[in-house]
Each structure stands twice: as structure tokens, then as C-alpha cells.
Amino acid sequence: MYRNLLIASAAALALGAFGTNAAEPPDYPGDYRNWTHVKSMVIHPDHPLAQPFQGIHHIYANDTARAGLASGDYADGAVFVFDQLEYNTADNASTEGERVLLGIMLKNAEQYADTGGWGFEAWQGDSRTARMVNDGGAGCYSCHEDVAERGYVFTQWRD
Ligand code: HEC
């Protein structure tokens, strides 16, 4: 009994020392432009989400996320990308401008249990290293938990 207690506390110390509670944030989704383009949206300056989401954004889903959009159930490995660009308006048309940020949601129910099973990350502009999320995804999750009944995913599939 005493021996078991010792082993248990040694294990707890080791876990604490390595900080294994902090989940690793998702990696940059290098090939997302080959995934399913689900939808696009333009956010104008007076929209409530204009800070920081003003611009045009495209949403992409990998095959697992695409299956989840159909079934309503997201398996581990599902990834959505939120690709946000500036828009330029000229001659009564708006076209894509510079990239503002690239956001991502990666499903791993166990690793990201604190944020609905989704890991959140974003990269500034075209950078693949300048990460923008420094709170473990809590800020992102605070909005996405509004759609908990849809698996924390706002986007819906349009036939
Ligand atoms: C202020 C609320 C809000 C915050 C904060 C927020 N999101 Fe979202 N997010 C949305 C909305 C609304 C959509 C759906 C946009 C659409 O319909 O085109 C969305 C869509 C997404 C999507 C596409 C999948 C989906 O749910 O539709 C990803 C990926 C995403 N957000 C990542 C992030 C990341 C990463 C962060 C934090 C850096 C974040 N979001 C913070 C509101 C928010």
C-alpha cells in the first residue's frame, strides 16, 4: 500500500515537472488548399466581428471534417481552416488581398478536452511560425462554445 502511494506521488511529480497538462497546439495545415472549400464570407467594417475578422474568409475542411459536416459528429483528426484575407474593392467588384491570418481547429477529444475537444491556433499573415493563440485556445473557444450543440462548429454544409 505504502509502496503504491510512493509510486503514485512520484508519477504525479514527474507529470508536474514536465507540464504534460498543457496540450500541444495544432501544427500549420500545409496542404489545406487541396481540401474541400466549404464556404466564404465577407465581413465589413461595421460588423460585430469586424475586430479582428474584417475581410473575406474561406473555410476549408479535410476529409474527416467534411464527413463530420454531414453526420454532425466530428472524429479525431478533423480539421477546419479559416483563411482570412483583406479584400480590395475597385470597379464595383471585391477581390482577394493580402492574408490577414490563418486560423485552424483540430479535433482531438482527449488532448483538447478543456476546449470542447478542439485545438485552436492561428498564424499571423502569411507566417507559418508567428502563432497568435497564447491562452490554450480559451478565447477562441469562448465564441465557439455558443454552437456546442453543433460540435462547436459554426459552418454548415450547403448542397
Ligand atoms: C467572436 C467570436 C469568435 C471568436 C473569438 C473566434 N471565432 Fe472562429 N468562428 C466564428 C464564427 C461566427 C465562425 C463562422 C464564420 C462563417 O460562418 O463563415 C467561425 C469559424 C471558424 C472556423 C471554421 C469552422 C467553424 O466553426 O465554422 C475556424 C477554423 C475558426 N473559426 C477558428 C477560430 C480560431 C483559431 C479562433 C481563435 C484565434 C477563433 N475561431 C475565434 C466566431 C469566432
PDB file of C-alpha atoms and ligand atoms in Angstrom:
ATOM      1  CA  MET A   1       0.000   0.000   0.000  1.00  0.00           C
ATOM      2  CA  TYR A   2       2.685   2.452   1.096  1.00  0.00           C
ATOM      3  CA  ARG A   3       4.768   1.439  -1.919  1.00  0.00           C
ATOM      4  CA  ASN A   4       1.830   2.151  -4.245  1.00  0.00           C
ATOM      5  CA  LEU A   5       1.383   5.564  -2.697  1.00  0.00           C
ATOM      6  CA  LEU A   6       5.062   6.319  -3.253  1.00  0.00           C
ATOM      7  CA  ILE A   7       4.827   5.282  -6.896  1.00  0.00           C
ATOM      8  CA  ALA A   8       1.682   7.366  -7.339  1.00  0.00           C
ATOM      9  CA  SER A   9       3.269  10.503  -5.897  1.00  0.00           C
ATOM     10  CA  ALA A  10       6.459  10.002  -7.920  1.00  0.00           C
ATOM     11  CA  ALA A  11       4.309   9.778 -11.056  1.00  0.00           C
ATOM     12  CA  ALA A  12       2.405  12.933 -10.075  1.00  0.00           C
ATOM     13  CA  LEU A  13       5.674  14.791  -9.530  1.00  0.00           C
ATOM     14  CA  ALA A  14       7.029  13.653 -12.878  1.00  0.00           C
ATOM     15  CA  LEU A  15       3.851  14.796 -14.648  1.00  0.00           C
ATOM     16  CA  GLY A  16       4.033  18.174 -12.919  1.00  0.00           C
ATOM     17  CA  ALA A  17       7.708  18.584 -13.761  1.00  0.00           C
ATOM     18  CA  PHE A  18       7.121  18.052 -17.456  1.00  0.00           C
ATOM     19  CA  GLY A  19       3.937  20.091 -17.544  1.00  0.00           C
ATOM     20  CA  THR A  20       2.133  17.409 -19.501  1.00  0.00           C
ATOM     21  CA  ASN A  21      -1.217  19.064 -18.781  1.00  0.00           C
ATOM     22  CA  ALA A  22      -0.590  21.685 -21.466  1.00  0.00           C
ATOM     23  CA  ALA A  23      -1.835  20.287 -24.794  1.00  0.00           C
ATOM     24  CA  GLU A  24       0.401  20.904 -27.816  1.00  0.00           C
ATOM     25  CA  PRO A  25      -1.223  23.410 -30.188  1.00  0.00           C
ATOM     26  CA  PRO A  26      -2.060  22.208 -33.735  1.00  0.00           C
ATOM     27  CA  ASP A  27       0.572  22.392 -36.493  1.00  0.00           C
ATOM     28  CA  TYR A  28       0.268  24.543 -39.637  1.00  0.00           C
ATOM     29  CA  PRO A  29      -2.031  22.766 -42.127  1.00  0.00           C
ATOM     30  CA  GLY A  30       0.305  22.834 -45.128  1.00  0.00           C
ATOM     31  CA  ASP A  31      -1.962  21.255 -47.758  1.00  0.00           C
ATOM     32  CA  TYR A  32      -5.345  22.789 -46.866  1.00  0.00           C
ATOM     33  CA  ARG A  33      -5.774  24.377 -50.321  1.00  0.00           C
ATOM     34  CA  ASN A  34      -6.416  20.850 -51.640  1.00  0.00           C
ATOM     35  CA  TRP A  35      -9.222  20.237 -49.142  1.00  0.00           C
ATOM     36  CA  THR A  36     -12.959  20.866 -49.545  1.00  0.00           C
ATOM     37  CA  HIS A  37     -13.818  24.554 -49.772  1.00  0.00           C
ATOM     38  CA  VAL A  38     -16.968  24.726 -47.632  1.00  0.00           C
ATOM     39  CA  LYS A  39     -17.952  28.403 -47.803  1.00  0.00           C
ATOM     40  CA  SER A  40     -16.786  32.017 -47.906  1.00  0.00           C
ATOM     41  CA  MET A  41     -17.979  35.157 -46.116  1.00  0.00           C
ATOM     42  CA  VAL A  42     -17.150  38.855 -46.319  1.00  0.00           C
ATOM     43  CA  ILE A  43     -17.133  40.824 -43.040  1.00  0.00           C
ATOM     44  CA  HIS A  44     -17.467  44.587 -43.469  1.00  0.00           C
ATOM     45  CA  PRO A  45     -16.163  47.261 -41.047  1.00  0.00           C
ATOM     46  CA  ASP A  46     -19.394  47.762 -39.036  1.00  0.00           C
ATOM     47  CA  HIS A  47     -19.990  44.055 -38.368  1.00  0.00           C
ATOM     48  CA  PRO A  48     -19.746  42.972 -34.677  1.00  0.00           C
ATOM     49  CA  LEU A  49     -16.934  40.543 -35.615  1.00  0.00           C
ATOM     50  CA  ALA A  50     -15.009  43.163 -37.661  1.00  0.00           C
ATOM     51  CA  GLN A  51     -12.334  43.220 -34.953  1.00  0.00           C
ATOM     52  CA  PRO A  52     -10.427  41.084 -35.802  1.00  0.00           C
ATOM     53  CA  PHE A  53     -12.325  39.284 -38.596  1.00  0.00           C
ATOM     54  CA  GLN A  54     -12.890  42.096 -41.122  1.00  0.00           C
ATOM     55  CA  GLY A  55     -12.095  40.796 -44.592  1.00  0.00           C
ATOM     56  CA  ILE A  56     -13.025  37.865 -46.762  1.00  0.00           C
ATOM     57  CA  HIS A  57     -12.579  34.413 -45.289  1.00  0.00           C
ATOM     58  CA  HIS A  58     -12.748  30.996 -46.864  1.00  0.00           C
ATOM     59  CA  ILE A  59     -13.423  27.887 -44.794  1.00  0.00           C
ATOM     60  CA  TYR A  60     -11.825  24.559 -45.726  1.00  0.00           C
ATOM     61  CA  ALA A  61     -12.461  21.080 -44.292  1.00  0.00           C
ATOM     62  CA  ASN A  62     -10.254  17.997 -44.541  1.00  0.00           C
ATOM     63  CA  ASP A  63     -11.998  14.693 -45.357  1.00  0.00           C
ATOM     64  CA  THR A  64     -12.692  13.880 -41.693  1.00  0.00           C
ATOM     65  CA  ALA A  65     -14.174  17.324 -41.037  1.00  0.00           C
ATOM     66  CA  ARG A  66     -16.180  17.075 -44.278  1.00  0.00           C
ATOM     67  CA  ALA A  67     -17.665  13.777 -43.052  1.00  0.00           C
ATOM     68  CA  GLY A  68     -18.465  15.484 -39.733  1.00  0.00           C
ATOM     69  CA  LEU A  69     -20.352  18.277 -41.501  1.00  0.00           C
ATOM     70  CA  ALA A  70     -22.594  15.588 -42.995  1.00  0.00           C
ATOM     71  CA  SER A  71     -23.042  13.454 -39.865  1.00  0.00           C
ATOM     72  CA  GLY A  72     -22.838  16.150 -37.153  1.00  0.00           C
ATOM     73  CA  ASP A  73     -20.202  14.072 -35.368  1.00  0.00           C
ATOM     74  CA  TYR A  74     -16.522  15.036 -35.612  1.00  0.00           C
ATOM     75  CA  ALA A  75     -13.948  12.253 -35.327  1.00  0.00           C
ATOM     76  CA  ASP A  76     -10.416  12.871 -34.059  1.00  0.00           C
ATOM     77  CA  GLY A  77      -8.258  14.241 -36.877  1.00  0.00           C
ATOM     78  CA  ALA A  78     -10.982  16.525 -38.265  1.00  0.00           C
ATOM     79  CA  VAL A  79      -9.505  19.913 -39.251  1.00  0.00           C
ATOM     80  CA  PHE A  80     -11.141  23.160 -40.334  1.00  0.00           C
ATOM     81  CA  VAL A  81      -9.177  26.114 -41.704  1.00  0.00           C
ATOM     82  CA  PHE A  82     -10.334  29.746 -41.563  1.00  0.00           C
ATOM     83  CA  ASP A  83      -8.305  31.542 -44.245  1.00  0.00           C
ATOM     84  CA  GLN A  84      -8.805  35.283 -43.770  1.00  0.00           C
ATOM     85  CA  LEU A  85      -7.736  37.784 -46.444  1.00  0.00           C
ATOM     86  CA  GLU A  86      -8.146  41.505 -46.919  1.00  0.00           C
ATOM     87  CA  TYR A  87     -10.436  42.492 -49.770  1.00  0.00           C
ATOM     88  CA  ASN A  88      -9.802  45.193 -52.321  1.00  0.00           C
ATOM     89  CA  THR A  89     -12.759  46.921 -53.922  1.00  0.00           C
ATOM     90  CA  ALA A  90     -12.484  48.584 -57.326  1.00  0.00           C
ATOM     91  CA  ASP A  91     -14.833  48.966 -60.287  1.00  0.00           C
ATOM     92  CA  ASN A  92     -17.741  47.657 -58.194  1.00  0.00           C
ATOM     93  CA  ALA A  93     -16.024  44.358 -57.503  1.00  0.00           C
ATOM     94  CA  SER A  94     -14.161  42.999 -54.472  1.00  0.00           C
ATOM     95  CA  THR A  95     -11.189  40.705 -54.871  1.00  0.00           C
ATOM     96  CA  GLU A  96      -8.828  38.904 -52.504  1.00  0.00           C
ATOM     97  CA  GLY A  97      -5.997  40.901 -50.955  1.00  0.00           C
ATOM     98  CA  GLU A  98      -3.184  40.058 -48.532  1.00  0.00           C
ATOM     99  CA  ARG A  99      -3.681  37.291 -45.979  1.00  0.00           C
ATOM    100  CA  VAL A 100      -4.673  38.629 -42.521  1.00  0.00           C
ATOM    101  CA  LEU A 101      -4.448  35.367 -40.616  1.00  0.00           C
ATOM    102  CA  LEU A 102      -4.916  31.636 -40.921  1.00  0.00           C
ATOM    103  CA  GLY A 103      -6.987  30.000 -38.168  1.00  0.00           C
ATOM    104  CA  ILE A 104      -7.342  26.291 -37.510  1.00  0.00           C
ATOM    105  CA  MET A 105      -9.420  23.898 -35.422  1.00  0.00           C
ATOM    106  CA  LEU A 106      -8.107  20.340 -34.937  1.00  0.00           C
ATOM    107  CA  LYS A 107     -10.270  17.709 -33.243  1.00  0.00           C
ATOM    108  CA  ASN A 108      -8.686  15.545 -30.574  1.00  0.00           C
ATOM    109  CA  ALA A 109     -11.286  14.844 -27.915  1.00  0.00           C
ATOM    110  CA  GLU A 110      -8.802  13.772 -25.253  1.00  0.00           C
ATOM    111  CA  GLN A 111      -5.959  16.215 -25.854  1.00  0.00           C
ATOM    112  CA  TYR A 112      -8.202  19.278 -26.104  1.00  0.00           C
ATOM    113  CA  ALA A 113     -10.886  18.244 -23.599  1.00  0.00           C
ATOM    114  CA  ASP A 114     -10.818  21.736 -21.995  1.00  0.00           C
ATOM    115  CA  THR A 115     -11.908  23.437 -25.241  1.00  0.00           C
ATOM    116  CA  GLY A 116     -14.669  21.152 -26.485  1.00  0.00           C
ATOM    117  CA  GLY A 117     -12.243  18.603 -27.932  1.00  0.00           C
ATOM    118  CA  TRP A 118     -10.870  21.135 -30.459  1.00  0.00           C
ATOM    119  CA  GLY A 119      -7.360  22.589 -30.519  1.00  0.00           C
ATOM    120  CA  PHE A 120      -7.329  26.202 -31.754  1.00  0.00           C
ATOM    121  CA  GLU A 121      -4.409  28.058 -33.344  1.00  0.00           C
ATOM    122  CA  ALA A 122      -3.879  30.986 -35.717  1.00  0.00           C
ATOM    123  CA  TRP A 123      -0.888  32.316 -37.635  1.00  0.00           C
ATOM    124  CA  GLN A 124      -0.351  35.985 -38.452  1.00  0.00           C
ATOM    125  CA  GLY A 125      -0.488  36.902 -42.145  1.00  0.00           C
ATOM    126  CA  ASP A 126       1.484  34.518 -44.326  1.00  0.00           C
ATOM    127  CA  SER A 127       3.721  33.404 -41.464  1.00  0.00           C
ATOM    128  CA  ARG A 128       3.889  29.721 -40.611  1.00  0.00           C
ATOM    129  CA  THR A 129       5.647  30.430 -37.317  1.00  0.00           C
ATOM    130  CA  ALA A 130       4.043  33.585 -35.818  1.00  0.00           C
ATOM    131  CA  ARG A 131       1.419  31.915 -33.649  1.00  0.00           C
ATOM    132  CA  MET A 132      -1.381  34.142 -32.322  1.00  0.00           C
ATOM    133  CA  VAL A 133      -3.037  31.935 -29.669  1.00  0.00           C
ATOM    134  CA  ASN A 134      -1.406  32.204 -26.254  1.00  0.00           C
ATOM    135  CA  ASP A 135      -4.234  31.168 -23.926  1.00  0.00           C
ATOM    136  CA  GLY A 136      -4.585  27.498 -24.909  1.00  0.00           C
ATOM    137  CA  GLY A 137      -7.493  28.418 -27.182  1.00  0.00           C
ATOM    138  CA  ALA A 138      -9.769  29.694 -24.380  1.00  0.00           C
ATOM    139  CA  GLY A 139     -10.557  32.946 -26.234  1.00  0.00           C
ATOM    140  CA  CYS A 140     -11.456  31.121 -29.450  1.00  0.00           C
ATOM    141  CA  TYR A 141     -13.490  28.572 -27.524  1.00  0.00           C
ATOM    142  CA  SER A 142     -15.455  31.310 -25.713  1.00  0.00           C
ATOM    143  CA  CYS A 143     -17.193  32.046 -29.030  1.00  0.00           C
ATOM    144  CA  HIS A 144     -17.295  28.539 -30.438  1.00  0.00           C
ATOM    145  CA  GLU A 145     -18.984  27.151 -27.332  1.00  0.00           C
ATOM    146  CA  ASP A 146     -22.097  29.064 -28.468  1.00  0.00           C
ATOM    147  CA  VAL A 147     -22.574  26.270 -31.019  1.00  0.00           C
ATOM    148  CA  ALA A 148     -21.786  23.353 -28.670  1.00  0.00           C
ATOM    149  CA  GLU A 149     -24.882  21.547 -29.998  1.00  0.00           C
ATOM    150  CA  ARG A 150     -23.265  21.539 -33.470  1.00  0.00           C
ATOM    151  CA  GLY A 151     -19.971  20.152 -32.177  1.00  0.00           C
ATOM    152  CA  TYR A 152     -18.559  23.727 -31.684  1.00  0.00           C
ATOM    153  CA  VAL A 153     -18.591  24.251 -35.457  1.00  0.00           C
ATOM    154  CA  PHE A 154     -20.419  27.288 -36.892  1.00  0.00           C
ATOM    155  CA  THR A 155     -20.101  26.295 -40.532  1.00  0.00           C
ATOM    156  CA  GLN A 156     -22.856  24.216 -42.082  1.00  0.00           C
ATOM    157  CA  TRP A 157     -22.783  22.357 -45.369  1.00  0.00           C
ATOM    158  CA  ARG A 158     -24.777  23.746 -48.297  1.00  0.00           C
ATOM    159  CA  ASP A 159     -25.750  21.287 -51.017  1.00  0.00           C
TER     160      ASP A 159
HETATM  161  C1  HEC B   1     -16.104  36.486 -31.718  1.00  0.00           C
HETATM  162  C2  HEC B   1     -16.423  35.101 -31.946  1.00  0.00           C
HETATM  163  C3  HEC B   1     -15.329  34.183 -32.452  1.00  0.00           C
HETATM  164  C4  HEC B   1     -14.068  34.046 -31.952  1.00  0.00           C
HETATM  165  C5  HEC B   1     -13.419  34.772 -30.776  1.00  0.00           C
HETATM  166  C6  HEC B   1     -13.435  33.028 -32.759  1.00  0.00           C
HETATM  167  N1  HEC B   1     -14.288  32.553 -33.710  1.00  0.00           N
HETATM  168 FE1  HEC B   1     -13.854  31.126 -35.085  1.00  0.00          FE
HETATM  169  N2  HEC B   1     -15.658  31.447 -35.952  1.00  0.00           N
HETATM  170  C7  HEC B   1     -16.616  32.338 -35.506  1.00  0.00           C
HETATM  171  C8  HEC B   1     -17.736  32.315 -36.426  1.00  0.00           C
HETATM  172  C9  HEC B   1     -19.022  33.134 -36.289  1.00  0.00           C
HETATM  173  C10 HEC B   1     -17.399  31.412 -37.449  1.00  0.00           C
HETATM  174  C11 HEC B   1     -18.225  31.073 -38.695  1.00  0.00           C
HETATM  175  C12 HEC B   1     -17.823  32.029 -39.813  1.00  0.00           C
HETATM  176  C13 HEC B   1     -18.634  31.787 -41.067  1.00  0.00           C
HETATM  177  O1  HEC B   1     -19.810  31.439 -40.973  1.00  0.00           O
HETATM  178  O2  HEC B   1     -18.079  31.988 -42.167  1.00  0.00           O
HETATM  179  C14 HEC B   1     -16.100  30.856 -37.091  1.00  0.00           C
HETATM  180  C15 HEC B   1     -15.463  29.860 -37.828  1.00  0.00           C
HETATM  181  C16 HEC B   1     -14.238  29.331 -37.514  1.00  0.00           C
HETATM  182  C17 HEC B   1     -13.620  28.225 -38.196  1.00  0.00           C
HETATM  183  C18 HEC B   1     -14.267  27.344 -39.261  1.00  0.00           C
HETATM  184  C19 HEC B   1     -15.109  26.231 -38.577  1.00  0.00           C
HETATM  185  C20 HEC B   1     -16.395  26.764 -37.986  1.00  0.00           C
HETATM  186  O3  HEC B   1     -16.599  26.676 -36.758  1.00  0.00           O
HETATM  187  O4  HEC B   1     -17.221  27.296 -38.753  1.00  0.00           O
HETATM  188  C21 HEC B   1     -12.374  28.070 -37.656  1.00  0.00           C
HETATM  189  C22 HEC B   1     -11.314  27.064 -38.058  1.00  0.00           C
HETATM  190  C23 HEC B   1     -12.233  29.060 -36.617  1.00  0.00           C
HETATM  191  N3  HEC B   1     -13.389  29.805 -36.540  1.00  0.00           N
HETATM  192  C24 HEC B   1     -11.096  29.213 -35.838  1.00  0.00           C
HETATM  193  C25 HEC B   1     -11.008  30.141 -34.802  1.00  0.00           C
HETATM  194  C26 HEC B   1      -9.791  30.364 -34.041  1.00  0.00           C
HETATM  195  C27 HEC B   1      -8.466  29.648 -34.235  1.00  0.00           C
HETATM  196  C28 HEC B   1     -10.089  31.348 -33.125  1.00  0.00           C
HETATM  197  C29 HEC B   1      -9.174  31.994 -32.121  1.00  0.00           C
HETATM  198  C30 HEC B   1      -7.929  32.527 -32.629  1.00  0.00           C
HETATM  199  C31 HEC B   1     -11.489  31.701 -33.326  1.00  0.00           C
HETATM  200  N4  HEC B   1     -12.001  30.948 -34.348  1.00  0.00           N
HETATM  201  C32 HEC B   1     -12.130  32.649 -32.565  1.00  0.00           C
HETATM  202  C33 HEC B   1     -16.564  33.085 -34.367  1.00  0.00           C
HETATM  203  C34 HEC B   1     -15.451  33.241 -33.567  1.00  0.00           C
END
